[in-house]
CSV table of C-alpha atoms in Angstrom, one decimal:
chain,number,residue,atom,x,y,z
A,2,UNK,CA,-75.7,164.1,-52.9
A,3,UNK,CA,-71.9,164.9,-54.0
A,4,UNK,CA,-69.5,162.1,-54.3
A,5,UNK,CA,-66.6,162.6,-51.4
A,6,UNK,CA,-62.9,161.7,-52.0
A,7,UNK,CA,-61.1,160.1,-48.9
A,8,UNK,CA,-57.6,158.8,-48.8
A,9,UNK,CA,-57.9,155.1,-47.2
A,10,UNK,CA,-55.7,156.0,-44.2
A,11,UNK,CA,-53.5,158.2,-42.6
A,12,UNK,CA,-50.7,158.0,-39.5
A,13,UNK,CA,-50.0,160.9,-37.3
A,14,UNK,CA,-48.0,160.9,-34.1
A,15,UNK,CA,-49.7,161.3,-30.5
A,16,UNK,CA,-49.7,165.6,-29.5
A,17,UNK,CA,-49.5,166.2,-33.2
A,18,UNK,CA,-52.3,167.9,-35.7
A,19,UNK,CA,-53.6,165.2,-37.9
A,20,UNK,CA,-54.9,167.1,-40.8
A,21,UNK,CA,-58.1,164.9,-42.6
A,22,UNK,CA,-58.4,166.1,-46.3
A,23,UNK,CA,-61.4,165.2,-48.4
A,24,UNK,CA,-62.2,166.3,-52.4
A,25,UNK,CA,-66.2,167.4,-52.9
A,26,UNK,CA,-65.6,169.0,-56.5
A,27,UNK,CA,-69.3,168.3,-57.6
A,28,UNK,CA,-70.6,170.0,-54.3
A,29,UNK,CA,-73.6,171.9,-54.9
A,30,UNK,CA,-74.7,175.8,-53.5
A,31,UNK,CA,-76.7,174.4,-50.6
A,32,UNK,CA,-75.1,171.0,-49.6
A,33,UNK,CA,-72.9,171.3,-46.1
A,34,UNK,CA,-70.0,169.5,-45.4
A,35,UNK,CA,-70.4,166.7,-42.5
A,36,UNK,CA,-67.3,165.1,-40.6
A,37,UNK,CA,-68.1,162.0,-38.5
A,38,UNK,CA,-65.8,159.4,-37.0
A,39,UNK,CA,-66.4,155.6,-35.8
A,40,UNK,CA,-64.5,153.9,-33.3
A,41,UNK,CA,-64.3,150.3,-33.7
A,42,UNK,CA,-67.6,148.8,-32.8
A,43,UNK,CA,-69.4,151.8,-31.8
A,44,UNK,CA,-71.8,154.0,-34.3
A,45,UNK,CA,-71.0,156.9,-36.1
A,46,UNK,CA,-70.0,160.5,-33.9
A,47,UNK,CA,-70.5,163.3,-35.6
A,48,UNK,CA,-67.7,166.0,-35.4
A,49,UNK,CA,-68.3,169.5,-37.0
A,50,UNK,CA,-70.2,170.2,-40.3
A,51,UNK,CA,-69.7,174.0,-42.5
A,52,UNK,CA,-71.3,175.5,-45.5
A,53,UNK,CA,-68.9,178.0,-46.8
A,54,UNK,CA,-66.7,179.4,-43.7
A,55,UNK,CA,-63.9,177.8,-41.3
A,56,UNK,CA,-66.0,176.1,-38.0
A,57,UNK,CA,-64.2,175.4,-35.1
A,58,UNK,CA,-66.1,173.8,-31.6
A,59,UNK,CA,-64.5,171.6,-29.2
A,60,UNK,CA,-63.5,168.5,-30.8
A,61,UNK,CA,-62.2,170.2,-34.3
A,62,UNK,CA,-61.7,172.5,-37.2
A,63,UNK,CA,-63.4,172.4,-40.4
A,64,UNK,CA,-61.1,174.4,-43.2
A,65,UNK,CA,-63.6,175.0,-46.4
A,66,UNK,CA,-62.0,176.4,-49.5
A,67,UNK,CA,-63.1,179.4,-51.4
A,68,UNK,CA,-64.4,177.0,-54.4
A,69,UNK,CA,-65.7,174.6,-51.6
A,70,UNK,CA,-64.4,171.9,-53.3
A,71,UNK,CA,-62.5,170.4,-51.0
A,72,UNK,CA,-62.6,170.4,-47.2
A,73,UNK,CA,-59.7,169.7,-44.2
A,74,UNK,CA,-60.5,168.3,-40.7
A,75,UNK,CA,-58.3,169.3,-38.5
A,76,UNK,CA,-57.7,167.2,-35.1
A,77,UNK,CA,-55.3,170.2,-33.0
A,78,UNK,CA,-53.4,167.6,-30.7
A,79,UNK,CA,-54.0,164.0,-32.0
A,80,UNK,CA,-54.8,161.3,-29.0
A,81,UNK,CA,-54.7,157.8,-28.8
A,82,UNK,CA,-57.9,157.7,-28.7
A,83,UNK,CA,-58.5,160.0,-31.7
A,84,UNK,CA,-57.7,156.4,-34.0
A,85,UNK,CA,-61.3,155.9,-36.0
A,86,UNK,CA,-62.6,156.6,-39.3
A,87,UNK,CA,-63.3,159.8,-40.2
A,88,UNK,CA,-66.1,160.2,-42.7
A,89,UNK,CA,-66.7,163.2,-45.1
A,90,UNK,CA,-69.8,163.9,-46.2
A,91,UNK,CA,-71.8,166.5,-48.0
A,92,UNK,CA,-75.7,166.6,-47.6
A,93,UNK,CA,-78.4,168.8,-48.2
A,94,UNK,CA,-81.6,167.2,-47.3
A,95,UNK,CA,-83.0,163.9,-45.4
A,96,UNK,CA,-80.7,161.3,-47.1
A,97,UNK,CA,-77.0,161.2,-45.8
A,98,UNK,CA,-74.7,158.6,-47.8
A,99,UNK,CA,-71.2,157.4,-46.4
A,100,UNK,CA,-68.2,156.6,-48.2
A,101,UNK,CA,-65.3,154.5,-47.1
A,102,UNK,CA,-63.6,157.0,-44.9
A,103,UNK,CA,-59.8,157.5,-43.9
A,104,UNK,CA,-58.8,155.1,-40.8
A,105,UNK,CA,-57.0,157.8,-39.0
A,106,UNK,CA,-54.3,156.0,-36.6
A,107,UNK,CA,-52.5,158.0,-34.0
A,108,UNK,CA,-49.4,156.2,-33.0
A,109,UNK,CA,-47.4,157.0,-29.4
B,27,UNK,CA,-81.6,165.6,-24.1
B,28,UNK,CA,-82.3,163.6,-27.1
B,29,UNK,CA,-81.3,159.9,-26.7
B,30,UNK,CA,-81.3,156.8,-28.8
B,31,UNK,CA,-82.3,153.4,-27.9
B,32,UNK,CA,-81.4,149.9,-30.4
B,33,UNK,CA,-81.2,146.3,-29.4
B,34,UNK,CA,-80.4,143.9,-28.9
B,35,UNK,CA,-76.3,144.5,-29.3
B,36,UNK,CA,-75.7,141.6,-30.3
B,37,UNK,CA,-77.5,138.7,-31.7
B,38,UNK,CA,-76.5,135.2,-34.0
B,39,UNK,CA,-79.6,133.7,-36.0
B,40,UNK,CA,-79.6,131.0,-38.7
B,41,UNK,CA,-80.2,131.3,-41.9
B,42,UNK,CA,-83.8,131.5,-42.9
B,43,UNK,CA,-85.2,133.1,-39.7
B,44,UNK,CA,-86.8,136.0,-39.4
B,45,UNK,CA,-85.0,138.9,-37.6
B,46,UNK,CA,-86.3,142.0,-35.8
B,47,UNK,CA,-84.5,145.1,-34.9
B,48,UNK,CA,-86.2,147.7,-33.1
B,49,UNK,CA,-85.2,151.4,-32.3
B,50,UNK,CA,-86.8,154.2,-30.3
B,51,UNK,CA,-85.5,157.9,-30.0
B,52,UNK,CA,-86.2,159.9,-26.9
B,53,UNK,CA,-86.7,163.4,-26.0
B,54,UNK,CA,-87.0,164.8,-30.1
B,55,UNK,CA,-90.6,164.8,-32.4
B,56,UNK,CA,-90.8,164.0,-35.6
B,57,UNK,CA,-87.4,163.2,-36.4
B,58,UNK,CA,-86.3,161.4,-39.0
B,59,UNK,CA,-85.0,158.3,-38.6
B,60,UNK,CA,-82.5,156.0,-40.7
B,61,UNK,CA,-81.1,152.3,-40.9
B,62,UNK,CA,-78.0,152.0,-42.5
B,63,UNK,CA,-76.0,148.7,-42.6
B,64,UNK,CA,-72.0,148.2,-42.3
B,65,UNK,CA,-70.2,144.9,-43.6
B,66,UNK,CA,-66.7,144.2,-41.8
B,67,UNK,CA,-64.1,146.6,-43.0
B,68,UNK,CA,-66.4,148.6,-44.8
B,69,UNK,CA,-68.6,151.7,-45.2
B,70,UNK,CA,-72.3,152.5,-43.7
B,71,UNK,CA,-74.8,151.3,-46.9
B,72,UNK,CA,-78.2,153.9,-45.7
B,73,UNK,CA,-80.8,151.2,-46.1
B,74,UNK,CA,-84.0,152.9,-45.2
B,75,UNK,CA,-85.1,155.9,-44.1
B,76,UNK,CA,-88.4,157.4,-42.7
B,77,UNK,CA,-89.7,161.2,-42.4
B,78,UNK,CA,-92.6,160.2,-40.7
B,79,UNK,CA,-95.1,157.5,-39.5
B,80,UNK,CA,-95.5,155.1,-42.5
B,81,UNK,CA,-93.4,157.1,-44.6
B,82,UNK,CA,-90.3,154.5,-45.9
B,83,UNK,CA,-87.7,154.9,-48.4
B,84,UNK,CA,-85.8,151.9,-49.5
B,85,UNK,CA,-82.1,152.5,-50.8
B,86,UNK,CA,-81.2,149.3,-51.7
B,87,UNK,CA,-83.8,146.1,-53.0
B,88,UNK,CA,-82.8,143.2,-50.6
B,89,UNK,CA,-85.0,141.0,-48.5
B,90,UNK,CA,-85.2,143.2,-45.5
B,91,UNK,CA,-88.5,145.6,-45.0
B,92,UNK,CA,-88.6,148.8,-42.4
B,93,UNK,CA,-91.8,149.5,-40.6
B,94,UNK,CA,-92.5,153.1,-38.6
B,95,UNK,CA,-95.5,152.4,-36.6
B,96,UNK,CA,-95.1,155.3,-33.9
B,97,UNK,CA,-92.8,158.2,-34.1
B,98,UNK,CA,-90.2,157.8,-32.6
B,99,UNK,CA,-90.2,154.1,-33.5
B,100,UNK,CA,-88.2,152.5,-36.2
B,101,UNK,CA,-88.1,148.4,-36.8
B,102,UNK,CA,-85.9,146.7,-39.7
B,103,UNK,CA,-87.7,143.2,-40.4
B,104,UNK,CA,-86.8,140.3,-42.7
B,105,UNK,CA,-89.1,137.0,-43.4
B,106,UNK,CA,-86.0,135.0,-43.9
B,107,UNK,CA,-82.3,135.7,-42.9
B,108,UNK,CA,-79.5,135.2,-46.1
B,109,UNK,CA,-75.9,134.6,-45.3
B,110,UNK,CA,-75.1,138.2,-46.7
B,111,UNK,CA,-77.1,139.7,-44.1
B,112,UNK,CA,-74.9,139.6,-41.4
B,113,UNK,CA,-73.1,142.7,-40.7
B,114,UNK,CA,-73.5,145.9,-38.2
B,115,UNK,CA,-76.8,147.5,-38.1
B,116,UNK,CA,-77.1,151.0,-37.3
B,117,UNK,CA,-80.1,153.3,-36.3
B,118,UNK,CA,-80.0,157.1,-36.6
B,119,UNK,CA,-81.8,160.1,-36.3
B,120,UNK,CA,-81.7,163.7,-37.0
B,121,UNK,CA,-84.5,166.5,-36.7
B,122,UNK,CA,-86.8,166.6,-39.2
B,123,UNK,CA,-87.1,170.8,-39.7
B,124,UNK,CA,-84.0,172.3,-40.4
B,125,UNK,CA,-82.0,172.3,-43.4
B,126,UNK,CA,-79.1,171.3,-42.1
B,127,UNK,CA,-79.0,168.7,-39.2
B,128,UNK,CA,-76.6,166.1,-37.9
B,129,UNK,CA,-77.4,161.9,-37.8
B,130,UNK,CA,-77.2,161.0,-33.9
B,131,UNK,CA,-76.6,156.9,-33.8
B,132,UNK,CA,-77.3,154.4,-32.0
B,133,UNK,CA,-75.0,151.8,-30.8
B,134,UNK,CA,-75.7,149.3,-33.0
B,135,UNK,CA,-76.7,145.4,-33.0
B,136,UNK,CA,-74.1,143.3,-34.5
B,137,UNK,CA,-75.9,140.4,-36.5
B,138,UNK,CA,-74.1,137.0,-37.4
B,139,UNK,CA,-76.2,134.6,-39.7
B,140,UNK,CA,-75.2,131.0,-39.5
């Protein structure tokens, strides 16, 4: 599986876009791109995942670059209760590995 | 709907005891099903993972053991609990069939070894 690239953590202000980068440069043809977040104490969520083009659902965006080496999650209107680590992760296959994530903190 | 089952949430056992974690998945077939392990303040380490009954894969060489004996029926064992053991132990799943598929977790038992 490709190696992610997370900064450690990241502030945006409550009602504001919090946009997540991560760096995938060794991502291969048929590995997607995962975003998850944890709350503290609670397991894993998963968000949105994309192969090549910009996903959108309810809870996100997923912005995939042209090269697909790199990947932003976008969170529209931050909340309070949008403060977790976010997780990128690319994965083809049965075996999902997680980095470190960024600690996402949405102040009021 | 699919739904995921892990327990106990919590549970504090002294070093050199054995431990058993169990984890059952509702509502899915075949799945497969993952253990991964997260120390305080830090990442999820995938310590096992299963695509089917009696089919294991270790990640990492430690003294803990996973068994699949049904299913939809995951258990993470050890003979004898270390200090370094202690940490937040989760159980996921995802379908088995498709090329790309999401991990659905459980809520987790938080283990303290004393």
């Amino acid at each position: 599986d490709a190696k992610t690239t997370q900064p450690p953590s990241m502030d945006c202000a409550e009602g504001r876009a919090a946009n997540l980068p991560c760096n995938h440069s060794t991502i291969s043809g048929n590995e997607y791109v995962y975003w998850y977040r944890q709350i503290h104490s609670q397991g894993p969520q998963y968000i949105i995942h994309g192969l090549k083009n910009n996903e959108t659902n309810e809870m996100a965006s997923l912005i995939i670059t042209e090269d697909r080496k790199s990947s932003t999650l976008i969170l529209p209107h931050a909340t309070l209760r949008d403060t977790a680590v976010y997780y990128c992760i690319v994965q083809s296959g049965s075996r999902l590995t997680f980095g470190e994530g960024t600690q996402l903190t949405v102040n009021p | 709907s699919q739904t995921i089952h892990q327990w106990p949430a919590t549970l504090v056992q002294p070093v050199g005891s054995p431990l058993s974690l169990e984890c059952t998945v509702e509502g899915t077939s075949n799945p497969n099903l993952y253990w991964y392990r997260q120390a305080a303040g830090r990442g999820l380490q995938l310590l096992f993972y299963s695509v089917g009954i009696g089919q294991i894969s270790s990640e990492v060489p430690q003294n803990l053991s996973a068994s699949r004996p049904q299913d939809r029926q995951f258990i993470l064992s050890s003979k004898k609990l270390l200090l370094s053991d202690s940490g937040f132990y989760l159980c996921a799943w995802s379908v088995l069939s498709t090329a790309y598929s999401p991990l659905h977790f459980g809520n987790g038992t938080r283990l303290t070894v004393t």
